[in-house]
Coordinates of C-alpha atoms in Angstrom, one line a residue:
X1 CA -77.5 -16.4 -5.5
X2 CA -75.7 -15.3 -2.6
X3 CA -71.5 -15.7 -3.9
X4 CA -69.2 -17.1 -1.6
X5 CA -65.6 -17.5 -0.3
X6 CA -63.3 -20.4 -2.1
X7 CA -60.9 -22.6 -0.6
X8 CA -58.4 -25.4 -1.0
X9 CA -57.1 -27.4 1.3
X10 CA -55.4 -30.6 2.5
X11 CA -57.7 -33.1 4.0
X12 CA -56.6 -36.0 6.5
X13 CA -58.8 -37.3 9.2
X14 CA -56.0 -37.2 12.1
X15 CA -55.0 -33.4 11.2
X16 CA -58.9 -32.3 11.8
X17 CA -58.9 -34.1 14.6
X18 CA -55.7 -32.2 15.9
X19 CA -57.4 -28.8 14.6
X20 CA -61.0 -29.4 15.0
X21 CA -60.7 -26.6 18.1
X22 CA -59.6 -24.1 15.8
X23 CA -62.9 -24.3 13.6
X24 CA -64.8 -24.1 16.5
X25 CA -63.0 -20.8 17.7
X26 CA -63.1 -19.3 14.1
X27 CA -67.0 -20.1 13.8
X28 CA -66.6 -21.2 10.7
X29 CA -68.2 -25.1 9.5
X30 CA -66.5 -26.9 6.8
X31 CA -69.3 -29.1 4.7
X32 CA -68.8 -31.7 2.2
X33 CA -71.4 -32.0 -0.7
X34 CA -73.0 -35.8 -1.5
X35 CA -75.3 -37.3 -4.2
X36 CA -78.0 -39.6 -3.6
X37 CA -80.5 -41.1 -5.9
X38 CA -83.7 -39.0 -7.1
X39 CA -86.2 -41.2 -5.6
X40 CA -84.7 -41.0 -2.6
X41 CA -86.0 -37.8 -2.3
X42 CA -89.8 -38.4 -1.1
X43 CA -88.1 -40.2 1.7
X44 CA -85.5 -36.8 2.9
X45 CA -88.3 -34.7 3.0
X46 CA -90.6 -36.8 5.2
X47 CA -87.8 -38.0 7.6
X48 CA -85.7 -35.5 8.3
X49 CA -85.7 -33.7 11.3
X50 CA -85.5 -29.6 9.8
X51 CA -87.7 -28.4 6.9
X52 CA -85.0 -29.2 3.7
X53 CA -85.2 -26.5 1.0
X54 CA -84.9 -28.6 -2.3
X55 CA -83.5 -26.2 -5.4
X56 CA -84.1 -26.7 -9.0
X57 CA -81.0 -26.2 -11.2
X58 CA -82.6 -25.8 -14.7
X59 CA -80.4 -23.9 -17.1
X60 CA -80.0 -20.5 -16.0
X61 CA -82.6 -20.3 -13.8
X62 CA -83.1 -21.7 -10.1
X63 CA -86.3 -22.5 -8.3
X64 CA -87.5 -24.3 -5.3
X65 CA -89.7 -27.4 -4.9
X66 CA -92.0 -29.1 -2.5
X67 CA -94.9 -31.5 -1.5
X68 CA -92.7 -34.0 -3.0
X69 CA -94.4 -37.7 -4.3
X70 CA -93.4 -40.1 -6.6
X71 CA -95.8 -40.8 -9.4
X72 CA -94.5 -43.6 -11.9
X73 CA -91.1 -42.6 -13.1
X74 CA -91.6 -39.1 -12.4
X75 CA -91.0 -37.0 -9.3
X76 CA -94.6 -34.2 -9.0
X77 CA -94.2 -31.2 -7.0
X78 CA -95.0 -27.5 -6.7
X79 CA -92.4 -25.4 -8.1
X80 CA -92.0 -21.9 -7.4
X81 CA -88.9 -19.2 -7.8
X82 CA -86.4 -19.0 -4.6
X83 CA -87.4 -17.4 -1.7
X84 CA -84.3 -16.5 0.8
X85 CA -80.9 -17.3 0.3
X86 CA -79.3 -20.4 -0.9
X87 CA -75.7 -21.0 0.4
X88 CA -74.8 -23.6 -1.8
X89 CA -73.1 -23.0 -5.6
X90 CA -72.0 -25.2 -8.1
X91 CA -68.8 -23.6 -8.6
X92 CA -68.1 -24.0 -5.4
X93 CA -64.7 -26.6 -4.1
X94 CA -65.2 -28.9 -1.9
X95 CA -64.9 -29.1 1.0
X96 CA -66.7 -25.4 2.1
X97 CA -66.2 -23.2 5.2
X98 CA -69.7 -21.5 5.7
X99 CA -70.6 -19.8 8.7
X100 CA -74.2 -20.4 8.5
X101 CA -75.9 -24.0 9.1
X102 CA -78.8 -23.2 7.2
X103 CA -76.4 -24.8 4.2
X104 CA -76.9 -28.3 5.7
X105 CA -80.9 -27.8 5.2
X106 CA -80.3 -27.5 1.5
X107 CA -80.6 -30.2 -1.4
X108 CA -79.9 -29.4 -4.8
X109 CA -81.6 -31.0 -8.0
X110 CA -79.6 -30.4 -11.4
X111 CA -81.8 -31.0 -14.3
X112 CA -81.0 -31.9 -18.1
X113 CA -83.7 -29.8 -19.5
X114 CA -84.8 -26.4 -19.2
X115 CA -87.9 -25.3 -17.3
X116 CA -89.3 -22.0 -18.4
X117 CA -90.2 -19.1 -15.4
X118 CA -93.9 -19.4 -16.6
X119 CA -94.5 -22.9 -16.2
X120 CA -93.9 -22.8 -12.0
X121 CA -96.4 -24.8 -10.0
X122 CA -97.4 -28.1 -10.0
X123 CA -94.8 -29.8 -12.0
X124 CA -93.6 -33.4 -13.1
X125 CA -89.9 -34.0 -13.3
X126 CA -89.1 -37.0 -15.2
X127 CA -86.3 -38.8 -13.4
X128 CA -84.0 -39.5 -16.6
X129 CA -84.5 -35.7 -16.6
X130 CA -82.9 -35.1 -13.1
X131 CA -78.9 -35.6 -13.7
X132 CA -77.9 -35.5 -9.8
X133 CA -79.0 -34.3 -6.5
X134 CA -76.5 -33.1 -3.9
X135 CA -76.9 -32.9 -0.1
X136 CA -74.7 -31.3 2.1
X137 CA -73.6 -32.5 5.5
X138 CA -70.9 -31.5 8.1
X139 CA -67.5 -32.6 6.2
X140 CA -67.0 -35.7 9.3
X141 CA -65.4 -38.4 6.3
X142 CA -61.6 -39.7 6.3
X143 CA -61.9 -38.3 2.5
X144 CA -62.6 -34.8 3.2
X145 CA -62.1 -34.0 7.2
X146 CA -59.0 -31.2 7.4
X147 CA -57.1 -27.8 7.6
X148 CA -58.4 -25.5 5.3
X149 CA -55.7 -23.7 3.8
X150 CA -55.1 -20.8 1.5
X151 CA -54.1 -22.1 -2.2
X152 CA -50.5 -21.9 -3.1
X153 CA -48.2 -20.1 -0.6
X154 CA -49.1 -22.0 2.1
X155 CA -48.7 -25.1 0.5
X156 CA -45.3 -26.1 2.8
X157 CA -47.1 -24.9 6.3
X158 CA -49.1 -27.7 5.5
X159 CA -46.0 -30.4 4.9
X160 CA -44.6 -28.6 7.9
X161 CA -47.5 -29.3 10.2
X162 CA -48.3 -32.8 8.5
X163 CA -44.9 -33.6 9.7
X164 CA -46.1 -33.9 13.4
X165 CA -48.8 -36.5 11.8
X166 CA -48.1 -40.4 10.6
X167 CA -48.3 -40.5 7.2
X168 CA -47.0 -42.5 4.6
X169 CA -46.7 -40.2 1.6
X170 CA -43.2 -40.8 -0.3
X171 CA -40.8 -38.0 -1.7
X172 CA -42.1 -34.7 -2.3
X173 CA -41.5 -33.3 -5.6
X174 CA -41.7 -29.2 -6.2
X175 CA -41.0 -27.4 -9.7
X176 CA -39.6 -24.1 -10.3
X177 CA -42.4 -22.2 -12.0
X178 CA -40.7 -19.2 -12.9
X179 CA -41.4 -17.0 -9.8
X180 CA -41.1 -19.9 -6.7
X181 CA -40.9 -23.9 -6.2
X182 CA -44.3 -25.5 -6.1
X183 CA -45.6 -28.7 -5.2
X184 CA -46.6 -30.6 -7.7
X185 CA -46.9 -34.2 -6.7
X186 CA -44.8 -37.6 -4.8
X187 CA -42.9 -40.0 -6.3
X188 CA -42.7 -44.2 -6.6
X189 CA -45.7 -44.1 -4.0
X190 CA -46.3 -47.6 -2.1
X191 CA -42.8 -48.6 -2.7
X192 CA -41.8 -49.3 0.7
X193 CA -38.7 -51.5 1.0
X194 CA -36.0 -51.9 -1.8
X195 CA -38.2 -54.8 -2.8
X196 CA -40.5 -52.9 -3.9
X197 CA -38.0 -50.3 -5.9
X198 CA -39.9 -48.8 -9.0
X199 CA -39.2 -46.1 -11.6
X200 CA -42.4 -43.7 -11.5
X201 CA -43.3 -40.8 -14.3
X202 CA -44.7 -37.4 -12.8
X203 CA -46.1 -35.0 -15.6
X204 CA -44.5 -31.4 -14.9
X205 CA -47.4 -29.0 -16.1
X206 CA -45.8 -26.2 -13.9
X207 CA -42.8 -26.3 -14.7
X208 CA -40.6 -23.4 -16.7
X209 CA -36.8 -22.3 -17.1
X210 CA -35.4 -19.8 -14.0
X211 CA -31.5 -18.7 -15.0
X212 CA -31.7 -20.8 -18.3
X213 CA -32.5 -24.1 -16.6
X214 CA -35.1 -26.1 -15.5
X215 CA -35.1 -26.5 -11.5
X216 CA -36.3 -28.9 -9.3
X217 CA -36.4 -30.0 -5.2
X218 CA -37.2 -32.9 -4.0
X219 CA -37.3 -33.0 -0.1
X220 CA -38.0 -35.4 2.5
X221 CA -41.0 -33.9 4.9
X222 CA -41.9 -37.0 6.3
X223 CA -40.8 -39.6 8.8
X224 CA -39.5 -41.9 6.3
X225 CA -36.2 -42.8 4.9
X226 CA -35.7 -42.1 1.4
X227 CA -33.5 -43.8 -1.0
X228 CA -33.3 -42.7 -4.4
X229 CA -31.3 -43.8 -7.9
X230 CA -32.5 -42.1 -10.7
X231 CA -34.4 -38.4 -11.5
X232 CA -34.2 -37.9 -15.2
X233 CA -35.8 -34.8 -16.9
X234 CA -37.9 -36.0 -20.0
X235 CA -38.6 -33.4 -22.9
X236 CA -41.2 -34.7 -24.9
X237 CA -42.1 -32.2 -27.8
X238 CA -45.0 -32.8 -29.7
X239 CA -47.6 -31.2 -32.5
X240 CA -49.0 -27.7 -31.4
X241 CA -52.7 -28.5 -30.4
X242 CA -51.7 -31.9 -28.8
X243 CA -50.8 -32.6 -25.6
X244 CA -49.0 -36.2 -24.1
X245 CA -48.7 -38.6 -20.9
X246 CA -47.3 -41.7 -19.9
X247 CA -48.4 -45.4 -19.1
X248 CA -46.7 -46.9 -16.0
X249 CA -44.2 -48.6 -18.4
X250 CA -43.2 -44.6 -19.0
X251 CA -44.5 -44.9 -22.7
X252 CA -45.2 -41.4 -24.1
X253 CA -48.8 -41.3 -25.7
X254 CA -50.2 -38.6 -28.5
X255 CA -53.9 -37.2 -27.1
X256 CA -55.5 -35.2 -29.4
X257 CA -59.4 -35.6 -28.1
X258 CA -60.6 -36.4 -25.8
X259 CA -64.0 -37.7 -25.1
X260 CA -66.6 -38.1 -21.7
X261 CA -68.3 -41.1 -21.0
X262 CA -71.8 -41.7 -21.8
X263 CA -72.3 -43.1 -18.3
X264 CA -71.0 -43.2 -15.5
X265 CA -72.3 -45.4 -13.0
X266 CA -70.5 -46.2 -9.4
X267 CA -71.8 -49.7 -8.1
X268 CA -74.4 -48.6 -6.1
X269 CA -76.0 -47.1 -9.0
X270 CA -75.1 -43.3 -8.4
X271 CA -74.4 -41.4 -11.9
X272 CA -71.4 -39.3 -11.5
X273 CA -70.8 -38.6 -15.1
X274 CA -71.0 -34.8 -14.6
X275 CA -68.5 -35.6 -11.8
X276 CA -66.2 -37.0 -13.9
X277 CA -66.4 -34.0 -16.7
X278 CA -63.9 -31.6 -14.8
X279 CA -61.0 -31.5 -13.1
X280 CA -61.9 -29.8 -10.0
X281 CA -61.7 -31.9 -7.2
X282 CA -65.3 -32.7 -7.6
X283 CA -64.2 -36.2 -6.6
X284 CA -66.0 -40.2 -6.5
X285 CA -64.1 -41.4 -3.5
X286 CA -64.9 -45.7 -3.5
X287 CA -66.8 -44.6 -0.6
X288 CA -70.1 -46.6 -0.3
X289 CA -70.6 -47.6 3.5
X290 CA -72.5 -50.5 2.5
X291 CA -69.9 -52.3 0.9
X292 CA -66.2 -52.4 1.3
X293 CA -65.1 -52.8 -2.3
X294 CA -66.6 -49.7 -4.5
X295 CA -66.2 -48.9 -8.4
X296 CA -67.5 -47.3 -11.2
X297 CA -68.7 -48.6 -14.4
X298 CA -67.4 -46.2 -17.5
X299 CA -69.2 -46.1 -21.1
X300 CA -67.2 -44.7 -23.8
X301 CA -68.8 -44.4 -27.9
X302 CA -66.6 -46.1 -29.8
X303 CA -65.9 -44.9 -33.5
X304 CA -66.1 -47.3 -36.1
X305 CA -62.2 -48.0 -36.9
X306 CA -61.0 -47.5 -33.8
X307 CA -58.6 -50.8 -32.9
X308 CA -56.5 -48.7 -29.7
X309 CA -57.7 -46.4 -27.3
X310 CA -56.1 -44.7 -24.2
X311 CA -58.3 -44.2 -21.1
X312 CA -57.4 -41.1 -19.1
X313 CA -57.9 -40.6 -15.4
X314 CA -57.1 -37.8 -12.5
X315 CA -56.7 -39.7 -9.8
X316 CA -55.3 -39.5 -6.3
X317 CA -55.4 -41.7 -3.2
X318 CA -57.7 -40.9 -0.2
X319 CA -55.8 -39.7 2.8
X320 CA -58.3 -42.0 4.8
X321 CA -55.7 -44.5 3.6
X322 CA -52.7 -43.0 5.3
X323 CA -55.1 -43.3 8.7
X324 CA -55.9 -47.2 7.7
X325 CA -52.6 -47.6 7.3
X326 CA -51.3 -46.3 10.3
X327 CA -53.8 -48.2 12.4
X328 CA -52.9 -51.5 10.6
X329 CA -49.0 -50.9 11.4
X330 CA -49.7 -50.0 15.0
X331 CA -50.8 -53.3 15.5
X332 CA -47.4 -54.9 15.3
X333 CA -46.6 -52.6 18.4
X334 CA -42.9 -52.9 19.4
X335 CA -41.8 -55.5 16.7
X336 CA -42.8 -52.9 13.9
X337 CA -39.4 -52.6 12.8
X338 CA -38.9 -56.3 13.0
X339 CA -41.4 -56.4 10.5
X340 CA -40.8 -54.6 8.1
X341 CA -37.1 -55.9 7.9
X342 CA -38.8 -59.3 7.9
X343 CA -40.7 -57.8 4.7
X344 CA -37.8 -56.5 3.2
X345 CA -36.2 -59.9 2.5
X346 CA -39.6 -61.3 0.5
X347 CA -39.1 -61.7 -3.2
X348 CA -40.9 -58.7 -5.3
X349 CA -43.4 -60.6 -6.4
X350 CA -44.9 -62.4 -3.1
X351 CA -45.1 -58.6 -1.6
X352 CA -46.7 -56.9 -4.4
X353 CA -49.2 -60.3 -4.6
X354 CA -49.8 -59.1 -0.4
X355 CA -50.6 -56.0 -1.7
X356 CA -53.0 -56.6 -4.1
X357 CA -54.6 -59.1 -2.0
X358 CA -55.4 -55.9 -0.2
X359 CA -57.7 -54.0 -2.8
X360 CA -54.7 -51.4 -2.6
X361 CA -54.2 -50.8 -6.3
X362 CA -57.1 -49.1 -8.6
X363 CA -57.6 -51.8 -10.8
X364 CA -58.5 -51.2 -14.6
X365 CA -61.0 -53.9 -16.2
X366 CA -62.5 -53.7 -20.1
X367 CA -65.3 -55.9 -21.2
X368 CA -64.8 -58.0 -24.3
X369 CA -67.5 -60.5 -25.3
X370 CA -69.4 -60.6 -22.4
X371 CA -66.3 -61.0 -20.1
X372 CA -64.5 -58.7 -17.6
X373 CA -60.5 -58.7 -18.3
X374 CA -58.2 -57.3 -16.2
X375 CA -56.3 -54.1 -17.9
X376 CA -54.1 -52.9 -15.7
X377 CA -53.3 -52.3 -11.7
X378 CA -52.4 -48.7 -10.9
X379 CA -50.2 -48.3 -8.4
X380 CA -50.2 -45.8 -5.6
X381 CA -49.9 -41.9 -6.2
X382 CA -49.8 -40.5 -3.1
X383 CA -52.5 -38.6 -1.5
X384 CA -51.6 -34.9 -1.4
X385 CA -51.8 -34.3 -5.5
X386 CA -53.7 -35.3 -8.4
X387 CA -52.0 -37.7 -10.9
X388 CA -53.0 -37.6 -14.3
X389 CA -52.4 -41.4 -15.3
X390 CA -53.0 -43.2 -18.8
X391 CA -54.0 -46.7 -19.2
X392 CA -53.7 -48.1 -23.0
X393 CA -56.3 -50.0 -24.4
X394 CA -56.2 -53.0 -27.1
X395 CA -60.0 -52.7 -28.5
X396 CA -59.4 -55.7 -30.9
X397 CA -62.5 -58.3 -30.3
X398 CA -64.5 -55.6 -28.9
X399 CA -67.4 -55.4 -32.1
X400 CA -70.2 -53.5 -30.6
X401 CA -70.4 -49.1 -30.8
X402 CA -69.7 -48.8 -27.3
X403 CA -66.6 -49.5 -25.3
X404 CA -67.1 -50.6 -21.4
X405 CA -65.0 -50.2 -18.5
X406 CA -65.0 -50.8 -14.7
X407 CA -62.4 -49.3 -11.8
X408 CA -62.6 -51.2 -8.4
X409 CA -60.6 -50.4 -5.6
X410 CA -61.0 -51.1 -1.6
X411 CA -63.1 -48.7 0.3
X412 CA -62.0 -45.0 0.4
X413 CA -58.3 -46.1 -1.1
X414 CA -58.8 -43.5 -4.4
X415 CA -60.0 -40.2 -5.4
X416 CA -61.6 -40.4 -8.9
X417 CA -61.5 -36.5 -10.7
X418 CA -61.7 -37.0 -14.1
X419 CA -62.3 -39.7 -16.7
X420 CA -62.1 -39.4 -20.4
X421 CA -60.6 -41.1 -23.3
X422 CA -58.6 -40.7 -26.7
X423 CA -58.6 -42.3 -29.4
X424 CA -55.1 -41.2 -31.6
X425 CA -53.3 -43.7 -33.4
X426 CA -49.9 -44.3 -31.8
X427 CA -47.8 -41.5 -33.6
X428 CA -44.0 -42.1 -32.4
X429 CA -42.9 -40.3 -35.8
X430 CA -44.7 -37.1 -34.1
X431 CA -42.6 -37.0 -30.7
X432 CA -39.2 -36.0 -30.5
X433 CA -38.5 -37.5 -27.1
X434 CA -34.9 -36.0 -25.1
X435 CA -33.6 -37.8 -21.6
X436 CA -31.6 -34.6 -19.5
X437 CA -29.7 -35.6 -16.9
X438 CA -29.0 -33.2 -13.9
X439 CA -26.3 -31.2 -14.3
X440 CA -26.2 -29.9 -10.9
X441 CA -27.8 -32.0 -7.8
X442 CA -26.8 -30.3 -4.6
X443 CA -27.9 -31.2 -0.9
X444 CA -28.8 -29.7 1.9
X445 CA -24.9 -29.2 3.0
X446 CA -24.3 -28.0 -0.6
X447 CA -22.7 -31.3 -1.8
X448 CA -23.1 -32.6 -5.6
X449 CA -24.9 -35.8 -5.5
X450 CA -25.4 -35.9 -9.6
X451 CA -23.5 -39.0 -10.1
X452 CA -25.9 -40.7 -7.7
X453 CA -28.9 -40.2 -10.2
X454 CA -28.2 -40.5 -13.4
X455 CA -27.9 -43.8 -13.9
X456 CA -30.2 -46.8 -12.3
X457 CA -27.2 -48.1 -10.9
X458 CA -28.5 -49.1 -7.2
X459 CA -26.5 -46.2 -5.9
X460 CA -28.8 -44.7 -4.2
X461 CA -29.3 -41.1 -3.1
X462 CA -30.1 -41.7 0.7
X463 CA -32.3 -39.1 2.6
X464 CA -33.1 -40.5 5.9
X465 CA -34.1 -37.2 8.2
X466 CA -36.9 -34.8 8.0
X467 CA -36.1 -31.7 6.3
X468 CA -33.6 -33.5 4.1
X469 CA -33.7 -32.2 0.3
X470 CA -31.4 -32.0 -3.4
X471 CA -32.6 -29.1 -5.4
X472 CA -31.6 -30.1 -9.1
X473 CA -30.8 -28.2 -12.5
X474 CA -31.4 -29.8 -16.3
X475 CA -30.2 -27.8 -19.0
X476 CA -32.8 -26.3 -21.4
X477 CA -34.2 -27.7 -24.6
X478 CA -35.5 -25.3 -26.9
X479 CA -38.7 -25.6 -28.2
X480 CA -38.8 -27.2 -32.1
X481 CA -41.2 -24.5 -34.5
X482 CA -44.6 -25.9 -34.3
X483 CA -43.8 -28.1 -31.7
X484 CA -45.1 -28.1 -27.7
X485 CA -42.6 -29.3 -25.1
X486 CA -44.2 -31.5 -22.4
X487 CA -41.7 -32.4 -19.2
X488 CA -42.1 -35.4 -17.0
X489 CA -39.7 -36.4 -13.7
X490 CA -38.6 -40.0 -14.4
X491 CA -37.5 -41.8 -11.2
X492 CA -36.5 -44.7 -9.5
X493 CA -36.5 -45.6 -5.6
X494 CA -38.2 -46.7 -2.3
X495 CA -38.7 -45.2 1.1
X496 CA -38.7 -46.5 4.1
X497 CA -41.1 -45.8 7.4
X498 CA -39.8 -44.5 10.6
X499 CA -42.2 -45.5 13.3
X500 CA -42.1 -46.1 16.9
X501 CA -45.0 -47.9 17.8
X502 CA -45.4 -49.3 21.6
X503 CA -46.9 -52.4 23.4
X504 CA -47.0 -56.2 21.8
X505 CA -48.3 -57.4 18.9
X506 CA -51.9 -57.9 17.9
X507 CA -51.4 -61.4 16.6
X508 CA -54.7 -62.6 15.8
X509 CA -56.0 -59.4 14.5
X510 CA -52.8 -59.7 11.9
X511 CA -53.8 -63.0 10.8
X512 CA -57.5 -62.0 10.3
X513 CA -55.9 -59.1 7.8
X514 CA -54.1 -61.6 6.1
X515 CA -57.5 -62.8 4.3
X516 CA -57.8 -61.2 0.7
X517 CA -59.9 -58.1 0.4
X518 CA -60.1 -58.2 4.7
X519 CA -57.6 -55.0 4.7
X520 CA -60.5 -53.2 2.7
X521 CA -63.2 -54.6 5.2
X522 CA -60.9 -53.2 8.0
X523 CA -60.9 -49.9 6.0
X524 CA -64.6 -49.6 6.1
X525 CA -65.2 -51.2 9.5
X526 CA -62.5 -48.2 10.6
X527 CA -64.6 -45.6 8.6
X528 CA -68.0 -46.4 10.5
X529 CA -66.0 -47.1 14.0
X530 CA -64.7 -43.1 13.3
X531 CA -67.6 -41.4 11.9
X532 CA -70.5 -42.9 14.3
X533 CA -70.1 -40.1 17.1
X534 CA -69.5 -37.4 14.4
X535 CA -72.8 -38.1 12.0
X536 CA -76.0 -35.7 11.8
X537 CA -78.9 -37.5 10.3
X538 CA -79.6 -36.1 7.2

């Protein structure tokens, strides 16, 4: 198999729009990979307007199929080894720059099961035997539509050049990994407007001591106000062999294994289990067109004496929200501001009730006798960095050797990466759990502002102009014998959004998004409106 070039990148629907020139004069195409159901494979080979070259994934070996037909639960065909190249490979990221089209005529059948070389030719696939098929399409979605970038050291071109762009990410948080700061993730996401002030936990993989302390920036690259009142440094050190996160409420749990999901079924009936194995970006997006509120259906075994459980989840939110978003706030024109001050004086609770009215949150359910109950709301993360998040479960009532859960969202608000869960008792004996406050938190003009964020005192740290940033220092904690140390950024703030939008207001359009679950119907109306002149037929 031919080996290719891999990439990351930052995806947002308005920057490929602003770049989409530059692809073009590199002559490079950047495609997105999709699953579709087995059976509808007959169909794509009768339909579609270019001879498709379907490839067998079977173990180690790869072959090519044709003269497709259904025949009972069974897909026949004659198999026979590749012939040519095939562009496509697993380990691949998504999405790919290719400069040859001939990837967008390949499909991609992954089988359970092994298929020895001698027995090519007419064949009968079993469907419960085929574990996804992939197409592959020009990358046109609001999920994945953006600048391809180089891993790493470019990582602030990017927030440099998103900058220019109206997004509505919140405080940028980069760690001192020893050689340079990196990006590693945003802050109290969502919270815009003091009423909607939150403390927010950020696991800290990356980070390690420079100079004997742990060092950290957090900078304002956005057109946003930010006001901040508390960035402690938690030390969690736990067993060798472990490893911890935290629930929303910033509870530290123990994970010690961690288990996939028998199925994984999103609710149009597309297993992504094999998705939801890895962490690599691989991601379920909540991005059916046919519906505008999408989710996923989770199995889990559960042990016999199991009473608790903690579901684990790498999530992230779609940019394509950032570009709903904008598009809803524009209609307010020139009484934006007006707005949002109007907002601002809403108790807590009405605004977060407008919000969830919204499908924003990724909402958690668990099934217990018979009945869906609702687990927990996750609130936003921000859409330029996985979150690992932690959701802990009460299994009392549940009696049956399996455990089931559903996330549900509006359309194309999430990224889903990985799913798993864990099933270690609650062990607080086993943490050994240290609070470090800054001991150094010096701004742009090389001012102190530690007293401003030790405490969650309401005095905030203000940051209110692009380029804006406090580069902090905590004081090392050794590492126990036999013990792991974990770090996590505990904070507390809001942001505000600087916008200057023109013309009057949209009134009745407003009123109509007032409706619950209409913002996600506007999401996916939005969607279709954007990707109609951009869509090949597959």
């Amino acid at each position: 198999m031919k080996t290719l070039f891999n990439f990351s990148r930052s995806r947002s629907v308005s920057f490929f729009l602003a770049l989409i020139m530059l692809f073009y004069a590199v002559s490079c195409n950047q495609f997105v990979v999709r699953s579709i159901e087995p059976k509808k494979l007959v169909s794509l080979e009768e339909t579609s307007s270019h001879p498709k070259h379907f490839i067998v994934h079977t173990g180690e070996y790869l072959y090519e199929i044709q003269n497709l037909s259904i025949e009972g639960d069974n897909l026949v065909g004659k198999m026979a080894p590749v012939t040519g190249s095939v562009y496509y490979s697993s380990m691949m990221e998504k999405p790919y720059i290719i400069n040859h089209d001939d990837i967008l005529n390949e499909v991609h059948l992954f089988l359970t099961t092994t298929i020895e070389p001698q027995s090519v030719g007419k064949v009968s696939l079993p469907f419960k035997d085929i574990k996804e098929v992939r197409v592959i399409a020009y990358d046109r979605s609001g999920e994945l539509l953006g600048l391809t970038i180089l891993v790493g050291s470019l990582v602030g071109l990017v927030i440099i050049a998103l900058a220019s762009f109206t997004f509505t990410s919140c405080p940028f948080v980069y760690v001192q990994d020893g050689d340079s700061y990196k990006f590693v993730g945003e802050i109290f996401g969502g919270a815009i407007g003091q009423n909607l002030c939150r403390n927010d936990y950020l696991p800290l993989p990356a980070l390690q001591t420079k100079d004997s302390f742990y060092q950290l920036q957090i900078k304002s690259d956005l057109e946003e106000r930010e006001y901040i009142d508390l960035l402690q440094l938690v030390s969690v050190q736990h067993p060798a062999g472990t490893r911890v996160l935290t629930d929303q409420s910033g509870q530290v749990h123990l994970l010690r294994s961690e288990h996939f999901p028998l199925r994984a079924q999103t609710f149009d009936n597309v297993d992504i289990r094999f998705t939801l194995q890895n962490k690599t970006n691989d991601f379920y997006s909540f991005n059916n067109e046919d519906s505008s509120r999408n989710g996923v259906f989770l199995t889990f075994k559960k042990p016999q004496d199991a009473r608790t459980a903690n579901l684990i989840l790498n999530v992230k939110n779609n940019l394509w929200i950032d570009q709903v978003l904008n598009e809803y706030f524009s209609k307010f024109g020139n009484k934006f501001d007006s707005w949002m001050s109007e907002q601002a004086k809403f108790p807590s609770e009405d605004r977060i009730q407008n919000i969830l009215k919204g499908d924003l949150p990724l909402r958690v359910y668990l099934k217990k006798q018979g009945q869906w109950q609702k687990i927990e709301e996750l609130n936003a993360v921000g859409p330029l960095a996985l979150k690992e998040l932690l959701v802990p479960l009460n299994l009392s009532g549940i009696d049956s050797d399996e455990i089931e859960l559903k996330l549900e969202s509006g359309f194309m608000f999430w990224d889903l990466d990985y799913a798993a869960m864990d099933f270690t008792p609650e062990s607080p004996s086993q943490l050994f759990i240290t609070h470090l406050n800054p001991i150094s938190a010096l701004d742009k003009a090389n001012q102190d502002q530690t007293l401003l964020l030790k405490a969650a005192d309401q005095n905030y740290l203000e940051q209110k102009a692009v380029g804006e940033s406090i580069t902090l220092k905590y004081p090392q904690a050794p590492t126990l014998e036999g013990m792991k140390q974990s770090f996590f950024l505990e904070s507390r703030g809001y942001y505000e959004l600087v916008r200057k939008f023109k013309g009057t207001p949209q009134v009745d359009e407003l009123n109509q998004l007032k409706a619950p679950g209409a913002f996600s119907d506007f999401s996916r109306k939005e969607y279709l409106k954007f990707i109609a002149p951009l869509m090949i037929k597959l």
